Coordinates of C-alpha atoms and ligand atoms in Angstrom, one line a residue:
X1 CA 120.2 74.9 115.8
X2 CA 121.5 77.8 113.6
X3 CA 119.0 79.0 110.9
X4 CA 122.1 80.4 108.9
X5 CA 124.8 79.9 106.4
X6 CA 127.8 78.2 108.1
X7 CA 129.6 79.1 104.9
X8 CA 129.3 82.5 106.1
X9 CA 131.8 81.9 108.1
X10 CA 134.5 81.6 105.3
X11 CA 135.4 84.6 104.2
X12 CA 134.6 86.2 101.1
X13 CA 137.7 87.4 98.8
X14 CA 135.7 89.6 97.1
X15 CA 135.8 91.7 100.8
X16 CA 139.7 91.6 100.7
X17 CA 141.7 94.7 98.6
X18 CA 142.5 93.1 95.5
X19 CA 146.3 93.7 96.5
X20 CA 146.5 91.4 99.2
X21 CA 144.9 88.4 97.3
X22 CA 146.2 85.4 98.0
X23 CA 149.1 84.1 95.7
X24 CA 150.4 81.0 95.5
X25 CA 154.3 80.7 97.0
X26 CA 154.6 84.5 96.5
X27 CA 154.0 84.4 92.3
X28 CA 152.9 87.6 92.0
X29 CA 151.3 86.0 88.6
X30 CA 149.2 83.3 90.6
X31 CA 147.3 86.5 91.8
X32 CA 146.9 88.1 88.5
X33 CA 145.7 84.8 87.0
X34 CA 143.1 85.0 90.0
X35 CA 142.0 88.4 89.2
X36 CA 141.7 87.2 85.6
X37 CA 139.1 84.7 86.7
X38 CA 137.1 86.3 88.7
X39 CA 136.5 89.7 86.5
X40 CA 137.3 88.7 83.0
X41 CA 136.3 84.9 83.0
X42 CA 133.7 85.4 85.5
X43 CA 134.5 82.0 87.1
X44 CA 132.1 81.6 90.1
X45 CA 134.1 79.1 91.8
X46 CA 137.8 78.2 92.3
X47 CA 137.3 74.5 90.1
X48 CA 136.9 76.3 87.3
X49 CA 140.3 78.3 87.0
X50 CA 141.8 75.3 85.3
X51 CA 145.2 76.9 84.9
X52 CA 145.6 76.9 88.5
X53 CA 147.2 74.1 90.3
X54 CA 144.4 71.8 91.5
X55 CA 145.8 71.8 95.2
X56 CA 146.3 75.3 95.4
X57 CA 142.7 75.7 94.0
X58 CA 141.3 73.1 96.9
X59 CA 143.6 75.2 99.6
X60 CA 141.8 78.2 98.5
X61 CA 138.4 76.8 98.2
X62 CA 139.0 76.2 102.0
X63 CA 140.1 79.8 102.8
X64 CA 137.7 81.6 100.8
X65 CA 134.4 82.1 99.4
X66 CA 133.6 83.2 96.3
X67 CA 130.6 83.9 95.9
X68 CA 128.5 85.9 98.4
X69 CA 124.8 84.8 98.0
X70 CA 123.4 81.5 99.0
X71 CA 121.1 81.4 96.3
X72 CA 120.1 83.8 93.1
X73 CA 116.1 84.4 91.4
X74 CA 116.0 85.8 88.1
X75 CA 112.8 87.6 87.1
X76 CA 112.4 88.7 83.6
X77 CA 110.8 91.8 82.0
X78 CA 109.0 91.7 79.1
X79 CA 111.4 94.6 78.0
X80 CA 114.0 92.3 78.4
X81 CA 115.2 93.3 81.6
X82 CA 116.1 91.3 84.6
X83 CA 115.3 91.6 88.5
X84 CA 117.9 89.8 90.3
X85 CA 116.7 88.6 94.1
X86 CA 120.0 87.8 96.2
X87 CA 119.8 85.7 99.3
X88 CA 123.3 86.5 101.5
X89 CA 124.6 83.9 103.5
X90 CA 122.7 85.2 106.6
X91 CA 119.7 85.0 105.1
X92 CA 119.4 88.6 104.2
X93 CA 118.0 89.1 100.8
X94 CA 119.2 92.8 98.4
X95 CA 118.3 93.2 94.5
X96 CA 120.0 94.4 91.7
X97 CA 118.5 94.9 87.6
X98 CA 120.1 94.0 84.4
X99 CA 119.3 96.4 81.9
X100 CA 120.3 95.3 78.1
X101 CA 120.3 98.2 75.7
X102 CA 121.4 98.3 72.2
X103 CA 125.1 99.5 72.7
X104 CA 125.1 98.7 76.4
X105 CA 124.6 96.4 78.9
X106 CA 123.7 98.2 82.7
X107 CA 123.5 97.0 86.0
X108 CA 121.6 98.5 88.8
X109 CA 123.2 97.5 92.1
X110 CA 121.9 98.2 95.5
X111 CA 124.3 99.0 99.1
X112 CA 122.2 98.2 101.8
X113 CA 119.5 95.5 102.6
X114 CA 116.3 97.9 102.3
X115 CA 116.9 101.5 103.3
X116 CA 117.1 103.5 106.1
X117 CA 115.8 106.7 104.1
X118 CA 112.3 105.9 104.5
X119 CA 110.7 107.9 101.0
X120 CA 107.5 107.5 100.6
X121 CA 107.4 106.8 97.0
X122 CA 109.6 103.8 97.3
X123 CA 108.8 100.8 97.9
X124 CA 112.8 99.7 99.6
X125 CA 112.1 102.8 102.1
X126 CA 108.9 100.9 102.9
X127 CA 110.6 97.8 104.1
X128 CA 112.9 99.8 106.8
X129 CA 116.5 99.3 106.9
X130 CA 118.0 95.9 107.2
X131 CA 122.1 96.2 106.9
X132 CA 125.0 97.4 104.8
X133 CA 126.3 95.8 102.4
X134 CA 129.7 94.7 102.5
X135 CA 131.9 95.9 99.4
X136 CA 132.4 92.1 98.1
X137 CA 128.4 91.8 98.0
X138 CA 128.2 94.9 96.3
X139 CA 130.8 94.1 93.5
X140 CA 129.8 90.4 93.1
X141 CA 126.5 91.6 92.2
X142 CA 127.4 92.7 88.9
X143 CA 129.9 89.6 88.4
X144 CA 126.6 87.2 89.7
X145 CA 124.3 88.7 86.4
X146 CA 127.2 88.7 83.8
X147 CA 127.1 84.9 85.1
X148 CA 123.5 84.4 84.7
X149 CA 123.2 86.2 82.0
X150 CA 125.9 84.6 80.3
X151 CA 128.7 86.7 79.5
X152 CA 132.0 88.2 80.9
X153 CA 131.8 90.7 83.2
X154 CA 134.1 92.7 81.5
X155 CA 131.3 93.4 79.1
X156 CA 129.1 95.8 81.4
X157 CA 130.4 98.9 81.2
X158 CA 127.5 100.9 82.8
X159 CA 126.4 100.7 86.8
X160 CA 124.4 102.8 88.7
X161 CA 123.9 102.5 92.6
X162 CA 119.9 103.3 92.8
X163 CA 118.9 100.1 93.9
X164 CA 118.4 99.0 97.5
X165 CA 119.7 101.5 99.9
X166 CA 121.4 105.2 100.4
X167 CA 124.6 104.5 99.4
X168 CA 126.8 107.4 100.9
X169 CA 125.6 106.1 104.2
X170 CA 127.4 103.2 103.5
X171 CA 130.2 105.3 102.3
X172 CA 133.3 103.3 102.8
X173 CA 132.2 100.1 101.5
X174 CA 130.7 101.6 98.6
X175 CA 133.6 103.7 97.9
X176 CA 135.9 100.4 98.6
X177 CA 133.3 98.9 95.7
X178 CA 133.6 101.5 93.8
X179 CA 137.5 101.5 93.4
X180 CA 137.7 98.1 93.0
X181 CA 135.5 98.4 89.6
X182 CA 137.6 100.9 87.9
X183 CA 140.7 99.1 89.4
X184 CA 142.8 98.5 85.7
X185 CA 143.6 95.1 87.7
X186 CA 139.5 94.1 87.9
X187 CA 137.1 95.6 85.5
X188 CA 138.9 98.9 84.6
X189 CA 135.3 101.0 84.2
X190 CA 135.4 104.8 83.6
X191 CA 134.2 106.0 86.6
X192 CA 132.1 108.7 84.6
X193 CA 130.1 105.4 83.6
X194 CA 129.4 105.2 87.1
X195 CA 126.2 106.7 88.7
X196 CA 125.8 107.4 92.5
X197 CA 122.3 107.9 93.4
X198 CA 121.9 110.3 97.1
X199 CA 118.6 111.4 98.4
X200 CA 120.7 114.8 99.2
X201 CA 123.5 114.5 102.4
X202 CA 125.4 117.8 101.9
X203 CA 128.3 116.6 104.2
X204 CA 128.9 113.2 102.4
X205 CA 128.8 114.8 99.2
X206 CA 131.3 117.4 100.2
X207 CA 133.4 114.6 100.9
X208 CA 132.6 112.7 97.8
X209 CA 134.3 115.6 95.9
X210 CA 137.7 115.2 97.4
X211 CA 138.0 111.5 96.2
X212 CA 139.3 112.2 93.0
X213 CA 136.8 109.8 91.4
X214 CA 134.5 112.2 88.5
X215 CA 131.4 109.5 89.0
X216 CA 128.1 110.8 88.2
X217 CA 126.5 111.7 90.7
X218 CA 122.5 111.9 90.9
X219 CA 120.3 113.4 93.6
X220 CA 116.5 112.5 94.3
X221 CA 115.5 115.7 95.0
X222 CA 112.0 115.2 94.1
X223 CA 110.9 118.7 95.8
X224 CA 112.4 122.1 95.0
X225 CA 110.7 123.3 98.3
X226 CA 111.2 122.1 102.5
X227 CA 107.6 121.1 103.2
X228 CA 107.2 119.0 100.4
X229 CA 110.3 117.3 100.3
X230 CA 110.0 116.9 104.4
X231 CA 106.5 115.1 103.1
X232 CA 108.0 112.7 101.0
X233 CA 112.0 112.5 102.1
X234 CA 111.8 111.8 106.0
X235 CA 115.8 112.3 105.8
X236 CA 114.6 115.9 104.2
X237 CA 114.5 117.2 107.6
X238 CA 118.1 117.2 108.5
X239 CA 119.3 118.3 105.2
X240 CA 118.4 122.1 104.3
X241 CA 117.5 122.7 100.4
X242 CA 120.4 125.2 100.4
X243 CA 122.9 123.4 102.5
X244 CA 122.9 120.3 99.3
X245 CA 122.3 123.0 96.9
X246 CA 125.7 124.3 97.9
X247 CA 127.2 120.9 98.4
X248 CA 126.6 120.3 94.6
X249 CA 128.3 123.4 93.9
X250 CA 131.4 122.2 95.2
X251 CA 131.0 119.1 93.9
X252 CA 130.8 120.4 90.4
X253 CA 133.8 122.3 91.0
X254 CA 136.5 119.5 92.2
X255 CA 134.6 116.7 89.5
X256 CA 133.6 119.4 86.7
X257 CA 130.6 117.1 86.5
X258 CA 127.1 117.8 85.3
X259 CA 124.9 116.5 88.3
X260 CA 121.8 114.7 87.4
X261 CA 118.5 115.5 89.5
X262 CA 116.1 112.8 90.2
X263 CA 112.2 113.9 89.9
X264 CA 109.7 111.3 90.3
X265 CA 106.6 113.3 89.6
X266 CA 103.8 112.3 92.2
X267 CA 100.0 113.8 91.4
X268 CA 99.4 117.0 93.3
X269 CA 102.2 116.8 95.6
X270 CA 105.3 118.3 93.3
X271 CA 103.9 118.3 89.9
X272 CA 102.5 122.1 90.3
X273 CA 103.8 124.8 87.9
X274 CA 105.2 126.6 90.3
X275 CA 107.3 123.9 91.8
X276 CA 108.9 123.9 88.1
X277 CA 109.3 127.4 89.1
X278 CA 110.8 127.2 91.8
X279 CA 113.0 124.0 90.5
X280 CA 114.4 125.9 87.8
X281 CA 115.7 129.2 90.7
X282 CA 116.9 126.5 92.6
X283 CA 119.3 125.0 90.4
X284 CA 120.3 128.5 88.7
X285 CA 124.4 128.4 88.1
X286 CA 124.3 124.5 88.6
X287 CA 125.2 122.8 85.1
X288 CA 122.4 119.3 85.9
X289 CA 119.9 117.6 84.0
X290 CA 116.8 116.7 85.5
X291 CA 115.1 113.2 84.6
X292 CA 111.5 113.5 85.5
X293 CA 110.6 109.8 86.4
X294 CA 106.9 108.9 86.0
X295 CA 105.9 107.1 89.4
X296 CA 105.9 103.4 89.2
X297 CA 103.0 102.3 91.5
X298 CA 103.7 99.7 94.1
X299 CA 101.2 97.6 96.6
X300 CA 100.0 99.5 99.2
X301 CA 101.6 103.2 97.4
X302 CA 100.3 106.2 99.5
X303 CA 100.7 108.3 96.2
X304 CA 99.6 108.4 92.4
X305 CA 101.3 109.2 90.1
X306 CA 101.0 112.4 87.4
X307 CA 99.3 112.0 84.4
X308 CA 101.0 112.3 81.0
X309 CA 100.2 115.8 80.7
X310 CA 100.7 116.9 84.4
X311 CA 104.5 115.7 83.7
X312 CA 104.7 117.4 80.3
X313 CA 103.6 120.7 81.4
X314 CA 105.7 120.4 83.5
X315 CA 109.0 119.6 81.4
X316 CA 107.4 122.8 79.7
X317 CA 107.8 124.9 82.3
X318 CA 111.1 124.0 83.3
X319 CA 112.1 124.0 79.6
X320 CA 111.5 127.6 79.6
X321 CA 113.5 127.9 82.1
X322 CA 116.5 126.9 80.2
X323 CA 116.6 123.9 82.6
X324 CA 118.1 120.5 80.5
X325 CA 115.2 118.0 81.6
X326 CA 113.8 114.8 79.9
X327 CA 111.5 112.4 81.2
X328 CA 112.8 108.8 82.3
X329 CA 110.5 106.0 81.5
X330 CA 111.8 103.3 84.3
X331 CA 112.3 99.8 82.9
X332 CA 111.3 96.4 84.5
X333 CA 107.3 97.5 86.1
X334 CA 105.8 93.9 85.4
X335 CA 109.1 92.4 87.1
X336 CA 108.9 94.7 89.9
X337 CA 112.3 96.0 88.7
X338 CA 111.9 99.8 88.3
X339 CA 112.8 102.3 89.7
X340 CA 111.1 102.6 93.4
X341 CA 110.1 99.5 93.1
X342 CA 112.7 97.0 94.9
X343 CA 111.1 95.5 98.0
X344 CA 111.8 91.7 97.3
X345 CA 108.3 91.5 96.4
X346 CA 106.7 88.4 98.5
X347 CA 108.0 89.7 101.6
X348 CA 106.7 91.9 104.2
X349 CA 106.5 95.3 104.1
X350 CA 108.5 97.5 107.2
X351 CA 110.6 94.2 107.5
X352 CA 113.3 96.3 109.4
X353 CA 113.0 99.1 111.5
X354 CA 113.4 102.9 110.6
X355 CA 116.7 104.1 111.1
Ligands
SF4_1 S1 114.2 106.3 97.1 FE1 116.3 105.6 97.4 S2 116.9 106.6 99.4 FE2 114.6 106.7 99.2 S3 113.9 104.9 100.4 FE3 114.1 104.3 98.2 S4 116.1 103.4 98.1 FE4 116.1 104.6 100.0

């Protein structure tokens, strides 16, 4: 007896390039109504595009799958933000965050089930790497919370890729996911209002700078020196300091980009003054800002975070520097929806093996 989907076997169109969508008797509008349904209107399923002609609607419904999860948990914040718990149709579960902010509504997506990086701060590298995520699951993750949340999709304008997963080692599907958002044809999204979070793979990034596409790109460097960063990064060990150092440089140059660096500040392990130091030499000539993240403490966490003043004396120092820093207060801990956090919560911890 199969313990899957056997939906999954209908393929999801979300996965196709929006140019070779279906169309009805070759009406190139019959696609562009399709498109309009999916990414302005949101529709989740083919009955709802009304305008369509019913049996076209019932020969796609037999073609093609919408919708990529089997089922969908929301899990409030107090500060109004959401944890989304996805269940793909074979059974593998990935998260994503709805963040509502005054002028903005943000969506934190994730490209992998868990993560093969392994960081020892984060709660996803503790549940091992389960799979990529196809570009459709990636996408339909923001179109599934403008649904729940109710409103068009159209109306998030902000996404950052720093949820489950490394995403430039999924680098073609997130790439495919990441045209297709600032497609004019789909959601039309600057793709400067698009972040791309990397623990640091020089090569990937090089490449990353030839795409044309001016993202933002942020880097969890959370170390300015090897040892430390091999203690907490287990990836750290293949990538030289120097060698992504450089890689931002050239990224800089083809994107004219500032780059953001990713700090989460963890109590005597790379909250010393002279790490801050050292920080600020390393990222001399690099125009970045660095968001120090206060640690949000997990179940089973081998670290603690810095206090308060540990991570202002810190900002100090780096201040001094002339280093553009500010501390990033992580939304969503009492949903286990900050950053670090992800690990779908109930479930066991080292699910998946290490990569
Ligand atoms: S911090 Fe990012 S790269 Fe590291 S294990 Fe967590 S999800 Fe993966």
């Amino acid at each position: 007896m199969r313990d899957t989907d056997p939906s999954q076997d209908i393929p999801c169109l979300l996965d196709e390039p929006i140019e070779d969508w279906p169309t009805q008797d070759g009406k190139a509008y019959r696609r562009s109504q399709l498109r309009t349904w999916v990414f302005q209107q949101g529709a989740g399923s083919f009955d709802e595009m009304t305008n369509l002609p019913a049996a076209w609607r019932d020969e796609l419904a037999g073609a093609w799958r919408l919708d990529p999860f089997a089922s969908v948990e929301r899990f409030p914040s107090r500060d109004a933000s959401v944890r989304y718990l996805f269940t793909l149709h074979d059974g593998r579960r990935t998260e994503a965050v709805y963040m509502p902010y005054a002028t903005r509504k943000t969506v934190c997506i994730s490209s992998m089930v868990g993560c093969p990086a392994g960081c020892t701060f984060c709660a996803t590298g503790a549940l091992g790497f389960g799979r990529n995520l196809t570009r459709g699951e990636i996408v339909a993750q923001i179109l599934s919370v403008a649904r729940h949340e109710g409103f068009p999709p159209s109306e998030i304008r902000n996404v950052v890729l720093m949820g489950m997963g490394e995403a430039l080692l999924n680098y073609d599907e997130a790439l495919a996911a990441i045209r297709m958002l600032v497609d004019p044809a789909t959601l039309d999204m600057s793709p400067r209002r698009i972040t791309l979070s990397t623990v640091g793979l020089p090569k990937h990034i090089v490449r990353l700078a030839d795409e044309g596409l001016p993202l933002t790109l942020a880097v969890s460097l959370h170390a300015p020196d090897e040892e430390t960063r091999r203690s907490i990064i287990p990836t750290a060990h293949a990538h030289a300091l120097p060698d992504i150092v450089a890689s931002l440089h050239t990224w800089q140059e083809a994107t004219k980009r500032r780059v953001s660096i990713e700090y989460t500040m963890l109590a005597g392990v790379n909250d010393h003054l002279w790490q801050a130091n050292a920080l600020a030499g390393l990222l001399k000539g690099l125009v970045s800002h660095v968001n120090l993240i206060p640690f949000n403490d997990w179940s089973g966490a081998p670290q603690k975070g810095s206090s308060r003043e540990e991570i202002e004396a810190f900002r100090n120092r780096l201040e001094r520097h002339g280093v553009s820093v500010s501390v990033r207060f992580s939304r969503g801990q009492d949903s286990g929806a900050a950053c670090g956090q992800l690990s779908w919560q109930e479930t066991d911890r080292g699910a998946y093996a290490r990569a």
